[in-house]
Amino acid sequence: MTYLLPRLTTCVCILFVILIALLLYSVKTDALVQRDDARAKAAFLAIIPVLKHPRCLNCHANGDFPRQGDDNHIHAQNVRRGPFGHGVTAQKCSACHQEENVAGLNMPPGAPNWHLPPPNMPMIWEGKTPGQICQQMKDPKQNHGKSVEGIVEHVTSDKLVLWGWNPGEGRTLPPISHDEFAAKFQEWAKFGAACPD
Amino acid sequence: MITLNVNGKRLEVDVDPSTPLLWVLRDSLGLTGTKYGCGMAQCGACTVHLDGQAIRSCVKRASDAVGRQITTIEGLSTDLSHPLQRAWIEIDVPQCGYCQSGQIMSAAVLLAENPKPSDDDIDDAMSGNICRCGTYSRIREAIHRAAEMKTAGRRAE
Ligand code: FES
Ligand code: FES
């Protein structure tokens, strides 16, 4: 009887490994239910009004400078993007922007790591079609090496993204809630992350 | 009670930690060289250095400056020997003077990071410091002059 024991253990081990593999496979296939380009594109199109809203666009606009207000005017004080997206010399973003909004009307808004995209990956959305925005966002050379999952994670939990829905007194909010926005991104990823034409 | 490091000294101040740093500097510590202009990060009169970076002290909570080095205009040099102070005197930059400590503190960060700034570099660094007397052309001239003095000083060493 004892000579059978090692074999039995081996069998149990193999079975266990197969089970785990099956389990992992099912989780993975669940994440990507099945590719559905039409639904992925529709989900991305639903995100566009948020990306084009001033709370988001003001840091994703043309030119090496941020914008302000709902009219996207050029940031006062001649603020520049700078070599890393954090401003230049005596005018870095953190000279005025704190880790949270300063209370009161027309006070500087704030969130941790307040900055623009860096000049080598400026992530500009202004004047771009939904398809172009999507391609740019998915391109690891333009998005800091992010995978589709990385993008979803970023828009779901990054504090600067979340600031858009808590922008401080007197500032308008994007047209849909952050939960809906993040859910649309998840949907886009789930159906294969196809880009609108 | 919070402890701040101002111009190289450790100082205890009995204030609410959310008090703007500007009020602590002026009202609790008597360092009135730093000025109050707008209180909303729009004029630059309250500019000081925090760990060598220019910040608007009117919107910085005192508690956020704990454990960091604060430098005000009073601490830029002990004897007016900083090239910016010498250039400012030589060119006679100030009119009323109200904005000038903020101007000099911003210019000091510019020169520390860019020893030979162009006119554009000066615009990019200094546009957040407003001068209601309009001394901008003398400020520009004095920054160029201070940059020369700094380079000459380095050559003489
Ligand atoms: S008083 Fe701080 S920027 Fe005007
Ligand atoms: S010298 Fe008067 S405000 Fe600048």
Short mmCIF file of C-alpha atoms in Angstrom, two decimals, chain A residues 68 76-80 88-92 94-100 102 105-108, chain B residues 39-42 53-56 59-61 64 106 109-110 113-114 123-128:
data_model
loop_
_atom_site.label_atom_id
_atom_site.label_comp_id
_atom_site.label_asym_id
_atom_site.label_seq_id
_atom_site.Cartn_x
_atom_site.Cartn_y
_atom_site.Cartn_z
CA GLN A 68 -8.60 77.75 -18.09
CA ALA A 76 -3.15 83.43 -17.13
CA GLN A 77 0.41 84.12 -15.98
CA ASN A 78 1.83 82.73 -19.25
CA VAL A 79 2.15 79.26 -17.71
CA ARG A 80 4.09 76.82 -19.93
CA VAL A 88 9.15 75.99 -15.94
CA THR A 89 11.65 77.50 -13.48
CA ALA A 90 9.77 79.97 -11.24
CA GLN A 91 6.36 79.01 -12.64
CA LYS A 92 5.91 75.32 -11.89
CA SER A 94 3.01 73.44 -7.77
CA ALA A 95 3.81 77.13 -7.20
CA CYS A 96 0.05 77.67 -6.93
CA HIS A 97 -1.72 74.29 -7.23
CA GLN A 98 -1.92 72.30 -3.99
CA GLU A 99 -2.80 68.65 -3.42
CA GLU A 100 -6.44 69.65 -3.12
CA VAL A 102 -8.14 75.76 -2.27
CA LEU A 105 -14.45 80.96 -5.86
CA ASN A 106 -11.61 81.47 -8.37
CA MET A 107 -9.08 79.87 -6.02
CA PRO A 108 -6.50 77.51 -7.52
CA GLY B 39 -4.55 86.09 -1.49
CA MET B 40 -5.52 83.87 -4.42
CA ALA B 41 -2.30 83.02 -6.27
CA GLN B 42 -2.86 85.63 -8.93
CA GLN B 53 11.09 76.29 -5.49
CA ALA B 54 9.02 79.44 -5.91
CA ILE B 55 5.60 79.15 -4.24
CA ARG B 56 2.72 81.48 -3.54
CA VAL B 59 -2.38 79.59 -0.82
CA LYS B 60 0.06 77.27 0.97
CA ARG B 61 -1.08 75.88 4.30
CA ASP B 64 2.38 71.79 4.28
CA SER B 106 10.86 84.36 -8.59
CA VAL B 109 14.61 80.51 -8.89
CA LEU B 110 14.89 81.38 -12.58
CA GLU B 113 17.81 76.82 -12.84
CA ASN B 114 18.84 78.86 -15.88
CA ASP B 123 8.71 86.03 -19.61
CA ASP B 124 7.97 82.36 -18.91
CA ALA B 125 9.31 82.62 -15.35
CA MET B 126 8.09 86.06 -14.35
CA SER B 127 4.64 86.55 -15.91
CA GLY B 128 2.90 85.51 -12.69
#
